[in-house]
mmCIF file with all atom_site columns, C-alpha atoms in Angstrom:
data_model
loop_
_atom_site.group_PDB
_atom_site.id
_atom_site.type_symbol
_atom_site.label_atom_id
_atom_site.label_alt_id
_atom_site.label_comp_id
_atom_site.label_asym_id
_atom_site.label_entity_id
_atom_site.label_seq_id
_atom_site.pdbx_PDB_ins_code
_atom_site.Cartn_x
_atom_site.Cartn_y
_atom_site.Cartn_z
_atom_site.occupancy
_atom_site.B_iso_or_equiv
_atom_site.pdbx_formal_charge
_atom_site.auth_seq_id
_atom_site.auth_comp_id
_atom_site.auth_asym_id
_atom_site.auth_atom_id
_atom_site.pdbx_PDB_model_num
ATOM 1   C CA . UNK A 1 1   ? 72.151  98.956  96.629  1.00 92.00 ? 21  UNK A CA 1
ATOM 2   C CA . UNK A 1 2   ? 70.813  96.540  99.205  1.00 95.00 ? 22  UNK A CA 1
ATOM 3   C CA . UNK A 1 3   ? 73.651  95.340  101.421 1.00 97.00 ? 23  UNK A CA 1
ATOM 4   C CA . UNK A 1 4   ? 73.647  92.597  104.055 1.00 97.00 ? 24  UNK A CA 1
ATOM 5   C CA . UNK A 1 5   ? 76.266  92.691  106.789 1.00 97.00 ? 25  UNK A CA 1
ATOM 6   C CA . UNK A 1 6   ? 76.965  89.599  108.883 1.00 97.00 ? 26  UNK A CA 1
ATOM 7   C CA . UNK A 1 7   ? 78.210  90.736  112.270 1.00 96.00 ? 27  UNK A CA 1
ATOM 8   C CA . UNK A 1 8   ? 76.840  93.734  114.149 1.00 95.00 ? 28  UNK A CA 1
ATOM 9   C CA . UNK A 1 9   ? 79.868  94.473  116.270 1.00 91.00 ? 29  UNK A CA 1
ATOM 10  C CA . UNK A 1 10  ? 81.664  97.803  116.146 1.00 90.00 ? 30  UNK A CA 1
ATOM 11  C CA . UNK A 1 11  ? 82.960  97.122  112.628 1.00 90.00 ? 31  UNK A CA 1
ATOM 12  C CA . UNK A 1 12  ? 79.639  95.962  111.218 1.00 93.00 ? 32  UNK A CA 1
ATOM 13  C CA . UNK A 1 13  ? 77.733  98.876  112.726 1.00 94.00 ? 33  UNK A CA 1
ATOM 14  C CA . UNK A 1 14  ? 80.267  101.397 111.448 1.00 91.00 ? 34  UNK A CA 1
ATOM 15  C CA . UNK A 1 15  ? 80.060  99.993  107.930 1.00 93.00 ? 35  UNK A CA 1
ATOM 16  C CA . UNK A 1 16  ? 76.264  100.035 108.112 1.00 95.00 ? 36  UNK A CA 1
ATOM 17  C CA . UNK A 1 17  ? 76.172  103.674 109.192 1.00 93.00 ? 37  UNK A CA 1
ATOM 18  C CA . UNK A 1 18  ? 78.495  104.731 106.384 1.00 90.00 ? 38  UNK A CA 1
ATOM 19  C CA . UNK A 1 19  ? 76.471  102.859 103.763 1.00 93.00 ? 39  UNK A CA 1
ATOM 20  C CA . UNK A 1 20  ? 73.165  104.226 105.020 1.00 94.00 ? 40  UNK A CA 1
ATOM 21  C CA . UNK A 1 21  ? 74.576  107.747 104.943 1.00 91.00 ? 41  UNK A CA 1
ATOM 22  C CA . UNK A 1 22  ? 75.519  107.104 101.312 1.00 90.00 ? 42  UNK A CA 1
ATOM 23  C CA . UNK A 1 23  ? 71.900  106.197 100.519 1.00 93.00 ? 43  UNK A CA 1
ATOM 24  C CA . UNK A 1 24  ? 72.063  102.388 100.519 1.00 94.00 ? 44  UNK A CA 1
ATOM 25  C CA . UNK A 1 25  ? 69.650  99.956  102.189 1.00 96.00 ? 45  UNK A CA 1
ATOM 26  C CA . UNK A 1 26  ? 71.376  97.893  104.858 1.00 97.00 ? 46  UNK A CA 1
ATOM 27  C CA . UNK A 1 27  ? 70.502  94.733  106.774 1.00 98.00 ? 47  UNK A CA 1
ATOM 28  C CA . UNK A 1 28  ? 72.525  93.661  109.821 1.00 97.00 ? 48  UNK A CA 1
ATOM 29  C CA . UNK A 1 29  ? 72.561  89.990  110.837 1.00 97.00 ? 49  UNK A CA 1
ATOM 30  C CA . UNK A 1 30  ? 73.731  89.249  114.389 1.00 97.00 ? 50  UNK A CA 1
ATOM 31  C CA . UNK A 1 31  ? 73.583  85.963  116.321 1.00 95.00 ? 51  UNK A CA 1
ATOM 32  C CA . UNK A 1 32  ? 74.542  87.235  119.780 1.00 94.00 ? 52  UNK A CA 1
ATOM 33  C CA . UNK A 1 33  ? 71.670  88.830  121.648 1.00 92.00 ? 53  UNK A CA 1
ATOM 34  C CA . UNK A 1 34  ? 74.101  91.065  123.541 1.00 90.00 ? 54  UNK A CA 1
ATOM 35  C CA . UNK A 1 35  ? 75.164  92.694  120.279 1.00 91.00 ? 55  UNK A CA 1
ATOM 36  C CA . UNK A 1 36  ? 71.671  92.846  118.835 1.00 95.00 ? 56  UNK A CA 1
ATOM 37  C CA . UNK A 1 37  ? 71.134  96.562  119.348 1.00 95.00 ? 57  UNK A CA 1
ATOM 38  C CA . UNK A 1 38  ? 68.817  97.999  116.667 1.00 96.00 ? 58  UNK A CA 1
ATOM 39  C CA . UNK A 1 39  ? 68.749  101.348 118.451 1.00 96.00 ? 59  UNK A CA 1
ATOM 40  C CA . UNK A 1 40  ? 72.423  101.919 117.532 1.00 95.00 ? 60  UNK A CA 1
ATOM 41  C CA . UNK A 1 41  ? 71.674  101.902 113.786 1.00 96.00 ? 61  UNK A CA 1
ATOM 42  C CA . UNK A 1 42  ? 67.902  102.409 113.636 1.00 96.00 ? 62  UNK A CA 1
ATOM 43  C CA . UNK A 1 43  ? 67.826  102.989 109.870 1.00 97.00 ? 63  UNK A CA 1
ATOM 44  C CA . UNK A 1 44  ? 69.046  99.421  109.209 1.00 97.00 ? 64  UNK A CA 1
ATOM 45  C CA . UNK A 1 45  ? 66.962  96.250  109.093 1.00 97.00 ? 65  UNK A CA 1
ATOM 46  C CA . UNK A 1 46  ? 68.093  93.928  111.891 1.00 97.00 ? 66  UNK A CA 1
ATOM 47  C CA . UNK A 1 47  ? 67.947  90.130  111.920 1.00 97.00 ? 67  UNK A CA 1
ATOM 48  C CA . UNK A 1 48  ? 68.689  88.082  115.044 1.00 97.00 ? 68  UNK A CA 1
ATOM 49  C CA . UNK A 1 49  ? 70.133  84.800  113.849 1.00 96.00 ? 69  UNK A CA 1
ATOM 50  C CA . UNK A 1 50  ? 73.222  82.868  112.815 1.00 97.00 ? 70  UNK A CA 1
ATOM 51  C CA . UNK A 1 51  ? 74.425  83.928  109.359 1.00 97.00 ? 71  UNK A CA 1
ATOM 52  C CA . UNK A 1 52  ? 76.136  80.546  109.036 1.00 97.00 ? 72  UNK A CA 1
ATOM 53  C CA . UNK A 1 53  ? 72.701  78.892  108.963 1.00 96.00 ? 73  UNK A CA 1
ATOM 54  C CA . UNK A 1 54  ? 70.993  78.601  105.585 1.00 97.00 ? 74  UNK A CA 1
ATOM 55  C CA . UNK A 1 55  ? 67.605  79.038  107.246 1.00 96.00 ? 75  UNK A CA 1
ATOM 56  C CA . UNK A 1 56  ? 68.631  82.419  108.693 1.00 97.00 ? 76  UNK A CA 1
ATOM 57  C CA . UNK A 1 57  ? 69.824  83.638  105.316 1.00 97.00 ? 77  UNK A CA 1
ATOM 58  C CA . UNK A 1 58  ? 66.643  82.390  103.635 1.00 96.00 ? 78  UNK A CA 1
ATOM 59  C CA . UNK A 1 59  ? 64.411  84.091  106.164 1.00 96.00 ? 79  UNK A CA 1
ATOM 60  C CA . UNK A 1 60  ? 66.346  87.347  105.829 1.00 96.00 ? 80  UNK A CA 1
ATOM 61  C CA . UNK A 1 61  ? 65.901  87.415  102.044 1.00 96.00 ? 81  UNK A CA 1
ATOM 62  C CA . UNK A 1 62  ? 69.605  87.610  101.425 1.00 96.00 ? 82  UNK A CA 1
ATOM 63  C CA . UNK A 1 63  ? 69.128  86.560  97.787  1.00 96.00 ? 83  UNK A CA 1
ATOM 64  C CA . UNK A 1 64  ? 67.686  90.039  97.184  1.00 96.00 ? 84  UNK A CA 1
ATOM 65  C CA . UNK A 1 65  ? 70.919  91.717  98.261  1.00 96.00 ? 85  UNK A CA 1
ATOM 66  C CA . UNK A 1 66  ? 73.426  93.147  95.796  1.00 95.00 ? 86  UNK A CA 1
ATOM 67  C CA . UNK A 1 67  ? 76.321  92.819  98.231  1.00 96.00 ? 87  UNK A CA 1
ATOM 68  C CA . UNK A 1 68  ? 77.039  90.697  101.296 1.00 97.00 ? 88  UNK A CA 1
ATOM 69  C CA . UNK A 1 69  ? 79.743  91.757  103.746 1.00 96.00 ? 89  UNK A CA 1
ATOM 70  C CA . UNK A 1 70  ? 81.057  89.128  106.161 1.00 97.00 ? 90  UNK A CA 1
ATOM 71  C CA . UNK A 1 71  ? 82.343  91.419  108.921 1.00 95.00 ? 91  UNK A CA 1
ATOM 72  C CA . UNK A 1 72  ? 82.545  89.275  112.049 1.00 95.00 ? 92  UNK A CA 1
ATOM 73  C CA . UNK A 1 73  ? 85.659  88.921  114.167 1.00 92.00 ? 93  UNK A CA 1
ATOM 74  C CA . UNK A 1 74  ? 85.914  85.205  113.344 1.00 95.00 ? 94  UNK A CA 1
ATOM 75  C CA . UNK A 1 75  ? 87.566  84.224  110.056 1.00 96.00 ? 95  UNK A CA 1
ATOM 76  C CA . UNK A 1 76  ? 85.855  80.814  110.022 1.00 97.00 ? 96  UNK A CA 1
ATOM 77  C CA . UNK A 1 77  ? 82.447  82.459  110.252 1.00 97.00 ? 97  UNK A CA 1
ATOM 78  C CA . UNK A 1 78  ? 83.300  84.973  107.546 1.00 97.00 ? 98  UNK A CA 1
ATOM 79  C CA . UNK A 1 79  ? 84.378  82.210  105.166 1.00 97.00 ? 99  UNK A CA 1
ATOM 80  C CA . UNK A 1 80  ? 81.199  80.192  105.745 1.00 97.00 ? 100 UNK A CA 1
ATOM 81  C CA . UNK A 1 81  ? 78.998  83.269  105.260 1.00 97.00 ? 101 UNK A CA 1
ATOM 82  C CA . UNK A 1 82  ? 80.831  84.142  102.035 1.00 97.00 ? 102 UNK A CA 1
ATOM 83  C CA . UNK A 1 83  ? 80.532  80.620  100.667 1.00 97.00 ? 103 UNK A CA 1
ATOM 84  C CA . UNK A 1 84  ? 76.816  80.363  101.441 1.00 97.00 ? 104 UNK A CA 1
ATOM 85  C CA . UNK A 1 85  ? 76.056  83.808  100.040 1.00 97.00 ? 105 UNK A CA 1
ATOM 86  C CA . UNK A 1 86  ? 77.808  83.046  96.766  1.00 96.00 ? 106 UNK A CA 1
ATOM 87  C CA . UNK A 1 87  ? 76.952  79.384  96.177  1.00 96.00 ? 107 UNK A CA 1
ATOM 88  C CA . UNK A 1 88  ? 73.503  79.029  97.784  1.00 96.00 ? 108 UNK A CA 1
ATOM 89  C CA . UNK A 1 89  ? 72.049  82.466  97.129  1.00 97.00 ? 109 UNK A CA 1
ATOM 90  C CA . UNK A 1 90  ? 74.036  83.696  94.085  1.00 96.00 ? 110 UNK A CA 1
ATOM 91  C CA . UNK A 1 91  ? 74.849  87.072  95.645  1.00 96.00 ? 111 UNK A CA 1
ATOM 92  C CA . UNK A 1 92  ? 76.672  89.104  93.025  1.00 93.00 ? 112 UNK A CA 1
ATOM 93  C CA . UNK A 1 93  ? 79.355  90.645  95.231  1.00 94.00 ? 113 UNK A CA 1
ATOM 94  C CA . UNK A 1 94  ? 80.777  89.222  98.464  1.00 96.00 ? 114 UNK A CA 1
ATOM 95  C CA . UNK A 1 95  ? 83.236  91.111  100.642 1.00 94.00 ? 115 UNK A CA 1
ATOM 96  C CA . UNK A 1 96  ? 84.901  89.405  103.603 1.00 95.00 ? 116 UNK A CA 1
ATOM 97  C CA . UNK A 1 97  ? 86.900  90.727  106.526 1.00 93.00 ? 117 UNK A CA 1
ATOM 98  C CA . UNK A 1 98  ? 90.195  88.966  107.261 1.00 92.00 ? 118 UNK A CA 1
ATOM 99  C CA . UNK A 1 99  ? 91.103  89.127  110.942 1.00 91.00 ? 119 UNK A CA 1
ATOM 100 C CA . UNK A 1 100 ? 94.203  86.931  110.985 1.00 90.00 ? 120 UNK A CA 1
ATOM 101 C CA . UNK A 1 101 ? 96.697  87.570  108.155 1.00 85.00 ? 121 UNK A CA 1
ATOM 102 C CA . UNK A 1 102 ? 97.722  83.902  108.306 1.00 90.00 ? 122 UNK A CA 1
ATOM 103 C CA . UNK A 1 103 ? 94.271  83.021  106.970 1.00 93.00 ? 123 UNK A CA 1
ATOM 104 C CA . UNK A 1 104 ? 94.330  85.466  104.085 1.00 89.00 ? 124 UNK A CA 1
ATOM 105 C CA . UNK A 1 105 ? 95.197  82.797  101.507 1.00 91.00 ? 125 UNK A CA 1
ATOM 106 C CA . UNK A 1 106 ? 91.809  81.154  102.125 1.00 94.00 ? 126 UNK A CA 1
ATOM 107 C CA . UNK A 1 107 ? 89.808  84.245  101.200 1.00 93.00 ? 127 UNK A CA 1
ATOM 108 C CA . UNK A 1 108 ? 89.475  83.651  97.474  1.00 91.00 ? 128 UNK A CA 1
ATOM 109 C CA . UNK A 1 109 ? 86.894  82.647  94.885  1.00 91.00 ? 129 UNK A CA 1
ATOM 110 C CA . UNK A 1 110 ? 86.922  79.043  96.143  1.00 93.00 ? 130 UNK A CA 1
ATOM 111 C CA . UNK A 1 111 ? 85.237  80.319  99.289  1.00 95.00 ? 131 UNK A CA 1
ATOM 112 C CA . UNK A 1 112 ? 82.978  82.750  97.450  1.00 95.00 ? 132 UNK A CA 1
ATOM 113 C CA . UNK A 1 113 ? 85.028  85.840  98.304  1.00 94.00 ? 133 UNK A CA 1
ATOM 114 C CA . UNK A 1 114 ? 85.225  88.558  95.659  1.00 92.00 ? 134 UNK A CA 1
ATOM 115 C CA . UNK A 1 115 ? 87.084  91.108  97.786  1.00 89.00 ? 135 UNK A CA 1
ATOM 116 C CA . UNK A 1 116 ? 89.079  90.282  100.916 1.00 90.00 ? 136 UNK A CA 1
ATOM 117 C CA . UNK A 1 117 ? 89.781  93.163  103.291 1.00 87.00 ? 137 UNK A CA 1
ATOM 118 C CA . UNK A 1 118 ? 92.585  92.477  105.734 1.00 82.00 ? 138 UNK A CA 1
ATOM 119 C CA . UNK A 1 119 ? 92.570  95.043  108.521 1.00 70.00 ? 139 UNK A CA 1
ATOM 120 C CA . UNK A 1 120 ? 96.134  94.217  109.651 1.00 68.00 ? 140 UNK A CA 1
ATOM 121 C CA . UNK A 1 121 ? 97.395  94.425  106.067 1.00 67.00 ? 141 UNK A CA 1
ATOM 122 C CA . UNK A 1 122 ? 95.579  97.711  105.484 1.00 65.00 ? 142 UNK A CA 1
ATOM 123 C CA . UNK A 1 123 ? 97.030  99.223  108.647 1.00 59.00 ? 143 UNK A CA 1
ATOM 124 C CA . UNK A 1 124 ? 100.508 97.991  107.775 1.00 61.00 ? 144 UNK A CA 1
ATOM 125 C CA . UNK A 1 125 ? 100.135 99.401  104.264 1.00 59.00 ? 145 UNK A CA 1
ATOM 126 C CA . UNK A 1 126 ? 99.065  102.772 105.656 1.00 56.00 ? 146 UNK A CA 1
ATOM 127 C CA . UNK A 1 127 ? 102.117 102.871 107.923 1.00 56.00 ? 147 UNK A CA 1
ATOM 128 C CA . UNK A 1 128 ? 104.370 101.812 105.069 1.00 55.00 ? 148 UNK A CA 1
ATOM 129 C CA . UNK A 1 129 ? 102.835 104.409 102.785 1.00 51.00 ? 149 UNK A CA 1
ATOM 130 C CA . UNK A 1 130 ? 103.438 107.111 105.363 1.00 51.00 ? 150 UNK A CA 1
ATOM 131 C CA . UNK A 1 131 ? 107.177 106.442 105.430 1.00 46.00 ? 151 UNK A CA 1
ATOM 132 C CA . UNK A 1 132 ? 107.830 105.338 101.858 1.00 52.00 ? 152 UNK A CA 1
ATOM 133 C CA . UNK A 1 133 ? 107.124 108.233 99.510  1.00 52.00 ? 153 UNK A CA 1
ATOM 134 C CA . UNK A 1 134 ? 108.163 107.141 96.050  1.00 59.00 ? 154 UNK A CA 1
ATOM 135 C CA . UNK A 1 135 ? 107.583 103.433 96.711  1.00 68.00 ? 155 UNK A CA 1
ATOM 136 C CA . UNK A 1 136 ? 104.692 101.358 95.389  1.00 72.00 ? 156 UNK A CA 1
ATOM 137 C CA . UNK A 1 137 ? 102.497 100.140 98.263  1.00 74.00 ? 157 UNK A CA 1
ATOM 138 C CA . UNK A 1 138 ? 99.887  97.401  97.894  1.00 73.00 ? 158 UNK A CA 1
ATOM 139 C CA . UNK A 1 139 ? 96.664  98.360  99.681  1.00 75.00 ? 159 UNK A CA 1
ATOM 140 C CA . UNK A 1 140 ? 94.151  95.669  98.712  1.00 74.00 ? 160 UNK A CA 1
ATOM 141 C CA . UNK A 1 141 ? 93.775  92.516  96.639  1.00 74.00 ? 161 UNK A CA 1
ATOM 142 C CA . UNK A 1 142 ? 90.687  91.781  94.536  1.00 74.00 ? 162 UNK A CA 1
ATOM 143 C CA . UNK A 1 143 ? 90.639  87.998  94.703  1.00 60.00 ? 163 UNK A CA 1
ATOM 144 C CA . UNK A 1 144 ? 88.297  87.275  91.804  1.00 62.00 ? 164 UNK A CA 1
ATOM 145 C CA . UNK A 1 145 ? 90.461  89.082  89.255  1.00 63.00 ? 165 UNK A CA 1
ATOM 146 C CA . UNK A 1 146 ? 93.796  88.620  91.059  1.00 75.00 ? 166 UNK A CA 1
ATOM 147 C CA . UNK A 1 147 ? 94.353  92.367  90.718  1.00 85.00 ? 167 UNK A CA 1
ATOM 148 C CA . UNK A 1 148 ? 95.675  94.712  93.385  1.00 85.00 ? 168 UNK A CA 1
ATOM 149 C CA . UNK A 1 149 ? 94.968  98.270  94.422  1.00 87.00 ? 169 UNK A CA 1
ATOM 150 C CA . UNK A 1 150 ? 98.391  99.894  94.741  1.00 86.00 ? 170 UNK A CA 1
ATOM 151 C CA . UNK A 1 151 ? 99.463  103.394 95.691  1.00 87.00 ? 171 UNK A CA 1
ATOM 152 C CA . UNK A 1 152 ? 102.473 105.578 95.021  1.00 86.00 ? 172 UNK A CA 1
ATOM 153 C CA . UNK A 1 153 ? 103.046 109.088 96.362  1.00 87.00 ? 173 UNK A CA 1
ATOM 154 C CA . UNK A 1 154 ? 105.085 111.309 94.068  1.00 89.00 ? 174 UNK A CA 1
ATOM 155 C CA . UNK A 1 155 ? 108.057 112.785 95.971  1.00 86.00 ? 175 UNK A CA 1
ATOM 156 C CA . UNK A 1 156 ? 109.022 116.465 95.953  1.00 84.00 ? 176 UNK A CA 1
ATOM 157 C CA . UNK A 1 157 ? 111.724 115.886 93.332  1.00 86.00 ? 177 UNK A CA 1
ATOM 158 C CA . UNK A 1 158 ? 109.573 113.831 90.948  1.00 88.00 ? 178 UNK A CA 1
ATOM 159 C CA . UNK A 1 159 ? 110.396 114.350 87.261  1.00 89.00 ? 179 UNK A CA 1
ATOM 160 C CA . UNK A 1 160 ? 106.685 113.941 86.502  1.00 90.00 ? 180 UNK A CA 1
ATOM 161 C CA . UNK A 1 161 ? 105.702 117.261 88.118  1.00 91.00 ? 181 UNK A CA 1
ATOM 162 C CA . UNK A 1 162 ? 103.839 119.391 85.586  1.00 93.00 ? 182 UNK A CA 1
ATOM 163 C CA . UNK A 1 163 ? 103.543 116.576 83.059  1.00 92.00 ? 183 UNK A CA 1
ATOM 164 C CA . UNK A 1 164 ? 100.112 115.359 81.911  1.00 95.00 ? 184 UNK A CA 1
ATOM 165 C CA . UNK A 1 165 ? 98.738  111.969 82.868  1.00 94.00 ? 185 UNK A CA 1
ATOM 166 C CA . UNK A 1 166 ? 98.981  110.798 79.253  1.00 93.00 ? 186 UNK A CA 1
ATOM 167 C CA . UNK A 1 167 ? 102.800 110.899 79.537  1.00 92.00 ? 187 UNK A CA 1
ATOM 168 C CA . UNK A 1 168 ? 102.808 107.977 81.983  1.00 91.00 ? 188 UNK A CA 1
ATOM 169 C CA . UNK A 1 169 ? 103.609 104.934 79.836  1.00 91.00 ? 189 UNK A CA 1
ATOM 170 C CA . UNK A 1 170 ? 101.707 102.375 81.887  1.00 91.00 ? 190 UNK A CA 1
ATOM 171 C CA . UNK A 1 171 ? 101.675 98.668  81.005  1.00 90.00 ? 191 UNK A CA 1
ATOM 172 C CA . UNK A 1 172 ? 98.538  97.502  79.231  1.00 88.00 ? 192 UNK A CA 1
ATOM 173 C CA . UNK A 1 173 ? 97.098  95.687  82.253  1.00 89.00 ? 193 UNK A CA 1
ATOM 174 C CA . UNK A 1 174 ? 97.469  98.623  84.644  1.00 92.00 ? 194 UNK A CA 1
ATOM 175 C CA . UNK A 1 175 ? 95.092  101.545 85.131  1.00 93.00 ? 195 UNK A CA 1
ATOM 176 C CA . UNK A 1 176 ? 95.484  104.815 87.000  1.00 93.00 ? 196 UNK A CA 1
ATOM 177 C CA . UNK A 1 177 ? 92.085  105.134 88.668  1.00 93.00 ? 197 UNK A CA 1
ATOM 178 C CA . UNK A 1 178 ? 92.421  108.048 91.107  1.00 93.00 ? 198 UNK A CA 1
ATOM 179 C CA . UNK A 1 179 ? 94.691  110.916 92.058  1.00 93.00 ? 199 UNK A CA 1
ATOM 180 C CA . UNK A 1 180 ? 94.467  112.126 95.659  1.00 91.00 ? 200 UNK A CA 1
ATOM 181 C CA . UNK A 1 181 ? 95.687  115.716 95.990  1.00 90.00 ? 201 UNK A CA 1
ATOM 182 C CA . UNK A 1 182 ? 95.195  117.222 99.424  1.00 85.00 ? 202 UNK A CA 1
ATOM 183 C CA . UNK A 1 183 ? 91.480  116.888 100.149 1.00 83.00 ? 203 UNK A CA 1
ATOM 184 C CA . UNK A 1 184 ? 90.609  116.459 96.469  1.00 88.00 ? 204 UNK A CA 1
ATOM 185 C CA . UNK A 1 185 ? 89.747  113.200 94.723  1.00 89.00 ? 205 UNK A CA 1
ATOM 186 C CA . UNK A 1 186 ? 90.577  113.515 91.029  1.00 92.00 ? 206 UNK A CA 1
ATOM 187 C CA . UNK A 1 187 ? 89.376  111.117 88.339  1.00 91.00 ? 207 UNK A CA 1
ATOM 188 C CA . UNK A 1 188 ? 92.380  111.409 86.026  1.00 92.00 ? 208 UNK A CA 1
ATOM 189 C CA . UNK A 1 189 ? 91.969  112.689 82.486  1.00 93.00 ? 209 UNK A CA 1
ATOM 190 C CA . UNK A 1 190 ? 94.755  112.512 79.879  1.00 92.00 ? 210 UNK A CA 1
ATOM 191 C CA . UNK A 1 191 ? 95.513  116.256 80.054  1.00 93.00 ? 211 UNK A CA 1
ATOM 192 C CA . UNK A 1 192 ? 95.502  116.543 83.863  1.00 93.00 ? 212 UNK A CA 1
ATOM 193 C CA . UNK A 1 193 ? 98.945  117.646 85.122  1.00 94.00 ? 213 UNK A CA 1
ATOM 194 C CA . UNK A 1 194 ? 100.694 115.756 87.907  1.00 94.00 ? 214 UNK A CA 1
ATOM 195 C CA . UNK A 1 195 ? 102.077 117.430 91.012  1.00 93.00 ? 215 UNK A CA 1
ATOM 196 C CA . UNK A 1 196 ? 104.626 116.503 93.669  1.00 90.00 ? 216 UNK A CA 1
ATOM 197 C CA . UNK A 1 197 ? 102.823 114.946 96.628  1.00 89.00 ? 217 UNK A CA 1
ATOM 198 C CA . UNK A 1 198 ? 100.073 113.423 94.485  1.00 91.00 ? 218 UNK A CA 1
ATOM 199 C CA . UNK A 1 199 ? 98.925  110.015 95.689  1.00 89.00 ? 219 UNK A CA 1
ATOM 200 C CA . UNK A 1 200 ? 98.359  107.853 92.610  1.00 91.00 ? 220 UNK A CA 1
ATOM 201 C CA . UNK A 1 201 ? 96.095  104.808 92.933  1.00 91.00 ? 221 UNK A CA 1
ATOM 202 C CA . UNK A 1 202 ? 96.438  102.038 90.363  1.00 92.00 ? 222 UNK A CA 1
ATOM 203 C CA . UNK A 1 203 ? 94.661  98.741  89.739  1.00 92.00 ? 223 UNK A CA 1
ATOM 204 C CA . UNK A 1 204 ? 96.964  96.091  88.313  1.00 91.00 ? 224 UNK A CA 1
ATOM 205 C CA . UNK A 1 205 ? 98.018  92.451  88.593  1.00 89.00 ? 225 UNK A CA 1
ATOM 206 C CA . UNK A 1 206 ? 101.099 91.764  90.693  1.00 86.00 ? 226 UNK A CA 1
ATOM 207 C CA . UNK A 1 207 ? 103.350 90.882  87.782  1.00 88.00 ? 227 UNK A CA 1
ATOM 208 C CA . UNK A 1 208 ? 103.178 94.345  86.209  1.00 89.00 ? 228 UNK A CA 1
ATOM 209 C CA . UNK A 1 209 ? 103.901 96.317  89.384  1.00 89.00 ? 229 UNK A CA 1
ATOM 210 C CA . UNK A 1 210 ? 107.621 96.595  88.493  1.00 90.00 ? 230 UNK A CA 1
ATOM 211 C CA . UNK A 1 211 ? 106.586 98.113  85.144  1.00 91.00 ? 231 UNK A CA 1
ATOM 212 C CA . UNK A 1 212 ? 104.492 100.717 86.952  1.00 91.00 ? 232 UNK A CA 1
ATOM 213 C CA . UNK A 1 213 ? 107.507 101.664 89.027  1.00 87.00 ? 233 UNK A CA 1
ATOM 214 C CA . UNK A 1 214 ? 109.607 102.051 85.904  1.00 88.00 ? 234 UNK A CA 1
ATOM 215 C CA . UNK A 1 215 ? 106.890 104.122 84.207  1.00 89.00 ? 235 UNK A CA 1
ATOM 216 C CA . UNK A 1 216 ? 107.007 106.500 87.161  1.00 86.00 ? 236 UNK A CA 1
ATOM 217 C CA . UNK A 1 217 ? 110.798 106.677 87.139  1.00 81.00 ? 237 UNK A CA 1
ATOM 218 C CA . UNK A 1 218 ? 111.606 104.316 90.027  1.00 77.00 ? 238 UNK A CA 1
#
């Protein structure tokens, strides 16, 4: 994929490095000359300019990108970048960083955001997950579909241990997408057995989360 990242601070550069390592083509757009440091991620294309300006986005060729990531530390900037990318340049997928949880309600399809990533919410969810084995924890919201990525870790005494995935009677709108077992990432198949300590990742709308809990015996 070709990915444009608005904001070349520590977060933007880290994302760029990870994507480049995965084989993607990355462009970093930065308006502050002090943070315009192409030597830190030399494999990326760098653009010095304001990503909130249509002219900057035009000159960068952002319409050729598959994904735009608004990763600055300013929520207002991230919303403007997302809106321009989606409405003016028809970018297929727009991801935006939420810095202030109070602003999270704005990061939706009205502002061109397909996926909102709230760092405070993610950190809180990780802490909650670490102390709440057996509870369903919401990790991320996909705004365009109003679906959530939720996680549940099976406790030591789970009645599901040894049972195959097909025995989980999930609601129709929920999907088990991944099982994390130690350092393994398992794409679940119907005959795969479950084990205590498995981290189960589901995609589902909010209203069926109670049904997921019941399907898992909670």
